[in-house]
XYZ file of C-alpha atoms in Angstrom:
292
model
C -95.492 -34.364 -79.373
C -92.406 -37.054 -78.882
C -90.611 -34.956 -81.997
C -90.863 -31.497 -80.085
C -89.750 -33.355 -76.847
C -86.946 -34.887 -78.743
C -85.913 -31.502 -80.613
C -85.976 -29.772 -76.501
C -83.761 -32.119 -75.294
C -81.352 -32.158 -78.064
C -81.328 -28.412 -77.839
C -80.554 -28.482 -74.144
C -77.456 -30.793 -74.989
C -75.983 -28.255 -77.497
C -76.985 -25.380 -74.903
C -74.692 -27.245 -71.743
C -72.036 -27.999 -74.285
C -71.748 -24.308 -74.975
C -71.602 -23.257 -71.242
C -68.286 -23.470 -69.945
C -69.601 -23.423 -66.268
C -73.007 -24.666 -64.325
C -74.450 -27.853 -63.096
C -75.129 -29.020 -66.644
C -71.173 -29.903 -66.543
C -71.354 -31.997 -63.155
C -73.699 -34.761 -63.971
C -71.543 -36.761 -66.973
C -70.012 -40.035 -66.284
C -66.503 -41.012 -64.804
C -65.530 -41.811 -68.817
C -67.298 -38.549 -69.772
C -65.357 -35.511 -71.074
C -67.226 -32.424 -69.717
C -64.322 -30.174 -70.082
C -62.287 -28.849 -72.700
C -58.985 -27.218 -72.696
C -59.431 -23.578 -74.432
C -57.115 -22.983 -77.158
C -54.312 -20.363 -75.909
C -54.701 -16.708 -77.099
C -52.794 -15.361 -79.843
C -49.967 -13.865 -79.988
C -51.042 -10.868 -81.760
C -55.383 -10.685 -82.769
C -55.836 -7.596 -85.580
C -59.319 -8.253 -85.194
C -58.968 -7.043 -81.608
C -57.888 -3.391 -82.786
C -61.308 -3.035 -84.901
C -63.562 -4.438 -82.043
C -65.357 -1.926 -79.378
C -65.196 -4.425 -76.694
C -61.508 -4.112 -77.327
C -61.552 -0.534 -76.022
C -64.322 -1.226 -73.763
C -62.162 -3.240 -71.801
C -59.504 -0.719 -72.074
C -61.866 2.109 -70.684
C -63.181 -0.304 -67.595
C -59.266 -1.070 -66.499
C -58.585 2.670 -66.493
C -61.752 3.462 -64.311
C -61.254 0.381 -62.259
C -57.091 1.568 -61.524
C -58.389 5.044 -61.051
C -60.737 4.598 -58.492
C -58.684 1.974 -56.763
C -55.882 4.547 -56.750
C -58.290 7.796 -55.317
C -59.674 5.509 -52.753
C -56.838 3.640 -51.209
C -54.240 6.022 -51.715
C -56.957 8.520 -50.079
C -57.301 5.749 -46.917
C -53.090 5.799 -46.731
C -53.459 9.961 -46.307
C -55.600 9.724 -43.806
C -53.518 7.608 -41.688
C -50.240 9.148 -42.090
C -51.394 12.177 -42.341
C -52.985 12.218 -39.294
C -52.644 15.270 -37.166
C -53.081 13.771 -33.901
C -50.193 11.394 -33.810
C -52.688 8.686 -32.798
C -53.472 5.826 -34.861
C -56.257 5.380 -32.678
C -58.273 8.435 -34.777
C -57.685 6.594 -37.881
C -58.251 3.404 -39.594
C -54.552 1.987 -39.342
C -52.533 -0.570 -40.952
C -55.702 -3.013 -40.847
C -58.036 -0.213 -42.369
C -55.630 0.441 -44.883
C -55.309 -3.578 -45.984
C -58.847 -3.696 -45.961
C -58.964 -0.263 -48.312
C -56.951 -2.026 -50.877
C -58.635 -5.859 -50.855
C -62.188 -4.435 -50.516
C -61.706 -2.164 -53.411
C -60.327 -5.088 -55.814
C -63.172 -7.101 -54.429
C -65.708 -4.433 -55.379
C -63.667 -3.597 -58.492
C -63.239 -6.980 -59.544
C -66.728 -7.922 -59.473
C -67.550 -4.999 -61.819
C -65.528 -5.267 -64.128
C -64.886 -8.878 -64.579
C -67.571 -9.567 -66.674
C -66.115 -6.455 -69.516
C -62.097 -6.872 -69.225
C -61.584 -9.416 -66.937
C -61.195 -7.041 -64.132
C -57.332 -7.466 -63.729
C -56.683 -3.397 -62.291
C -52.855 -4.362 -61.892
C -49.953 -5.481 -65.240
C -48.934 -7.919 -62.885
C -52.243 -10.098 -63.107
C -52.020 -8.868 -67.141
C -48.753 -10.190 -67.284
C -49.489 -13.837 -65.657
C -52.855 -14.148 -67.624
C -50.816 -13.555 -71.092
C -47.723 -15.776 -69.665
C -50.468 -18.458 -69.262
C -51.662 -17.593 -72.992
C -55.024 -16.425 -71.511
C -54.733 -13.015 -73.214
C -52.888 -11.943 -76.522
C -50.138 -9.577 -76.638
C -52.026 -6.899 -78.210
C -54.413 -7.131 -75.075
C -52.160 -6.926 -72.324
C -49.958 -4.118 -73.821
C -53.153 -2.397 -74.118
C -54.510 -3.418 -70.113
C -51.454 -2.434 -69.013
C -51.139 0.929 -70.572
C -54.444 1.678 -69.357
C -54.097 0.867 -65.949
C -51.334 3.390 -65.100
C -52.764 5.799 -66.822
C -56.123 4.982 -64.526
C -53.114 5.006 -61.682
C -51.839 8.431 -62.178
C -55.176 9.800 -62.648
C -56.475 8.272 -59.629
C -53.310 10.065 -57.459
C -53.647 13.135 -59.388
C -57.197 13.297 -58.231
C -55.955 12.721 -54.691
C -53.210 15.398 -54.709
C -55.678 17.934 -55.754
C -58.142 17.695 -52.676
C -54.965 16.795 -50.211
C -51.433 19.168 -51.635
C -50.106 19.409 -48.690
C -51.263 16.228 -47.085
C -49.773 14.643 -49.915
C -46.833 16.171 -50.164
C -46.051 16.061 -46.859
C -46.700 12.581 -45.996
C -45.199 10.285 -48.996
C -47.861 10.945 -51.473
C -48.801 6.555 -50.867
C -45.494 5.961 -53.034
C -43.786 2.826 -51.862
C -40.099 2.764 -50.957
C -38.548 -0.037 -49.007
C -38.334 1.004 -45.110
C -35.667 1.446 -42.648
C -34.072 -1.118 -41.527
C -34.818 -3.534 -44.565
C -32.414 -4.230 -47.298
C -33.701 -4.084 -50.937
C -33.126 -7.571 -51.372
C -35.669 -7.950 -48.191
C -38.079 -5.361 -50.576
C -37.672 -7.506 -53.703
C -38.515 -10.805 -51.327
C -41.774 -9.222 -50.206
C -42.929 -8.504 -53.747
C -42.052 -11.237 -55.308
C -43.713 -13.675 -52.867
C -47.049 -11.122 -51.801
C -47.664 -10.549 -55.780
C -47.143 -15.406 -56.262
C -49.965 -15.056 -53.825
C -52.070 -12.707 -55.266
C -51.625 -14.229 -58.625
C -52.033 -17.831 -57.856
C -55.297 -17.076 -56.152
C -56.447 -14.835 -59.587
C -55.175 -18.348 -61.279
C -56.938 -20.527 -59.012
C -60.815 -18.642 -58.352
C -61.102 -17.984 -61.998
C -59.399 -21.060 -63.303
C -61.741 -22.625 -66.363
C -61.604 -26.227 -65.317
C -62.642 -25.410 -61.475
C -66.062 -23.616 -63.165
C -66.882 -26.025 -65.271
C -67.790 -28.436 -62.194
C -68.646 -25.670 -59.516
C -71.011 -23.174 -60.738
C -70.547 -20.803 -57.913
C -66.938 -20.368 -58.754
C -67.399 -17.273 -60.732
C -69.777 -15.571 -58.467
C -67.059 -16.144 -55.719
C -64.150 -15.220 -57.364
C -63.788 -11.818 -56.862
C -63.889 -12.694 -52.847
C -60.990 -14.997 -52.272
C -58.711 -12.186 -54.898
C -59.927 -9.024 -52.438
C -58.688 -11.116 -49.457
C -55.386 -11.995 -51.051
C -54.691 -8.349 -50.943
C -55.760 -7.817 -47.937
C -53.662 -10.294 -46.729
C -50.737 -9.359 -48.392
C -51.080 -5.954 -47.577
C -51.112 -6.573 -43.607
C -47.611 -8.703 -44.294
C -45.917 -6.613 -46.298
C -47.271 -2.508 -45.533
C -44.067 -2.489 -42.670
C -41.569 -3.698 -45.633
C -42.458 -1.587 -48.574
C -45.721 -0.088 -48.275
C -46.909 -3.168 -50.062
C -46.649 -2.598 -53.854
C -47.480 -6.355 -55.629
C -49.107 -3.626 -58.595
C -46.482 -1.846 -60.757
C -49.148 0.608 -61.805
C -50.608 1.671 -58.257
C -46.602 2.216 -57.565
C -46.072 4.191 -60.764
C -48.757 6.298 -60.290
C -48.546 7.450 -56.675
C -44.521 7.542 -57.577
C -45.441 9.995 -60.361
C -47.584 12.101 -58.965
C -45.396 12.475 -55.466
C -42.289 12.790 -57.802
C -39.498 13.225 -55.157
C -36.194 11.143 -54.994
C -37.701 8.962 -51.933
C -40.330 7.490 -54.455
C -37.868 6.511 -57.290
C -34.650 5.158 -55.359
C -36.351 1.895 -54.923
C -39.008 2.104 -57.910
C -37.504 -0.443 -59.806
C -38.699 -2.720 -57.189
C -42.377 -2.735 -57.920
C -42.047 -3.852 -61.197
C -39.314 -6.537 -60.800
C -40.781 -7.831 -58.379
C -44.059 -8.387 -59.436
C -43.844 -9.416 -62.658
C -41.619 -11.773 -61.304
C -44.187 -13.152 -58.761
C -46.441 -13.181 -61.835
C -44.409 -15.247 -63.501
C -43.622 -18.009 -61.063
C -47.499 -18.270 -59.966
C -48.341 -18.317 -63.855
C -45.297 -21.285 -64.254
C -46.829 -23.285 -61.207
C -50.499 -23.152 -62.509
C -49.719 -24.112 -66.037
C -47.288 -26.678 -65.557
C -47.628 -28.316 -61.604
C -51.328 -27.635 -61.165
C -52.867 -28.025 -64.801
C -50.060 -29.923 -66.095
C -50.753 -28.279 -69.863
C -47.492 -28.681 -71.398
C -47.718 -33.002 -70.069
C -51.638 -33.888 -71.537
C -51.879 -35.571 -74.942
C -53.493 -33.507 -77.678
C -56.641 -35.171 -78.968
């Protein structure tokens, strides 16, 4: 009987060092290691290429970017487009920040658990900065995503031509009365924000001592959007997703949508990069802890 109790509780010690999050991580000594840094990702995985989850995740970041795309782009129509000149017959600014963060909270939870659930290169491009995901990956994410993007506007022009048409199609362009340099500002610091959050709720370390982390996560990165989008919708329309602006910039395809185009993608990879810079090396401190 002592022999099967002993061969429990030895299996329940190989179990909790297996988990990378729950309580089982909480309860070691002040001298006790109960985390692990993971090794970075690859540069470049073949294996990857042969694997279904591979294009699994693929598959759930085009679905996720397309139905983010039909249904806030589809919130954005019914605002500008509406007939009565009144925003008080339609959602407004506020409904359409909450359009955007409620579907990447919804979205986010789905998918998480299959690709991650990034729905926008920028996030791609900080995760891979931060060596979470190899090359191969991201190219592949990010491909995905605008074509999920386009698809998702396409869908949108189709019920709405000449709503869509006539109103801006959701492409972002920086407004009157702001100077590109004020457009490149807003991106730059609303896509740091959204990033650092994605960094911070889904950050490795942070599980492996809370175990409701994960089930939160996907809360704290809707509300970053929302956020964002209420700060930055009078500036440019709020991009801070280079594939939500390519698609609804493709599918509109008039000179309005591609003057300032180049905007949502410097901009947010450059955010990206800055929030992936201050996780890795001020708030994790990676490059500064000895190797064991």
């Amino acid at each position: 009987m002592e022999g099967k109790e002993e061969d429990v509780r030895l299996g329940a010690n190989r179990y909790s060092e297996r988990q990378p999050i729950g309580t089982a991580a909480q309860g070691g000594g002040a001298d006790e290691k109960d985390y692990k840094e993971p090794p970075p990702a690859p540069l470049f995985e073949a294996e990857e290429l042969s694997s279904w989850s591979f294009y699994r995740a693929g598959i759930a970041e085009f679905l996720a970017t397309f139905l983010f795309l039909y249904i806030s782009v589809l919130t954005v129509m019914g605002v500008v487009g509406n007939p009565s000149g009144s925003k008080c017959g339609t959602v407004g600014i506020q409904g359409i920040a909450w359009s955007f963060g409620g579907m990447i909270f919804v979205l986010v939870y789905c998918t998480a658990g299959i690709s991650g659930g990034h729905i926008n290169p920028a996030v791609t491009f900080g995760l891979f900065l931060a060596r979470k995901l190899s090359l191969t990956r991201a190219v592949f994410y990010i491909v995905m995503q605008c074509l999920g993007a386009i698809c998702g506007a396409g869908v949108v022009k189709g019920f709405q031509t000449t709503l869509y048409q006539g109103n801006g199609g959701g492409a972002n362009s920086v407004a009157a009365g702001y100077t590109k340099g004020d457009g490149l500002g807003a991106e730059i610091v609303g896509t740091f924000v959204l990033v650092y959050t994605v960094f911070s709720a889904t950050d490795a370390k942070r599980s492996a001592r809370d175990s409701h982390v994960p089930i939160l996560a996907p809360l704290p990165i809707g509300f970053a959007v929302f956020l964002v989008h209420l700060a930055t919708i009078p500036i440019t329309g709020t991009g801070i997703n280079p594939a939500r602006s390519l698609g609804a910039a493709i599918i509109y395809n008039k000179k309005q949508a591609w003057d300032d185009h180049w905007i949502f993608w410097v901009g947010p990879f450059i955010g990206a990069a800055l929030a992936a810079i201050y996780h890795v090396v001020v708030i994790r401190a990676i490059p500064f802890k000895s190797r064991d």
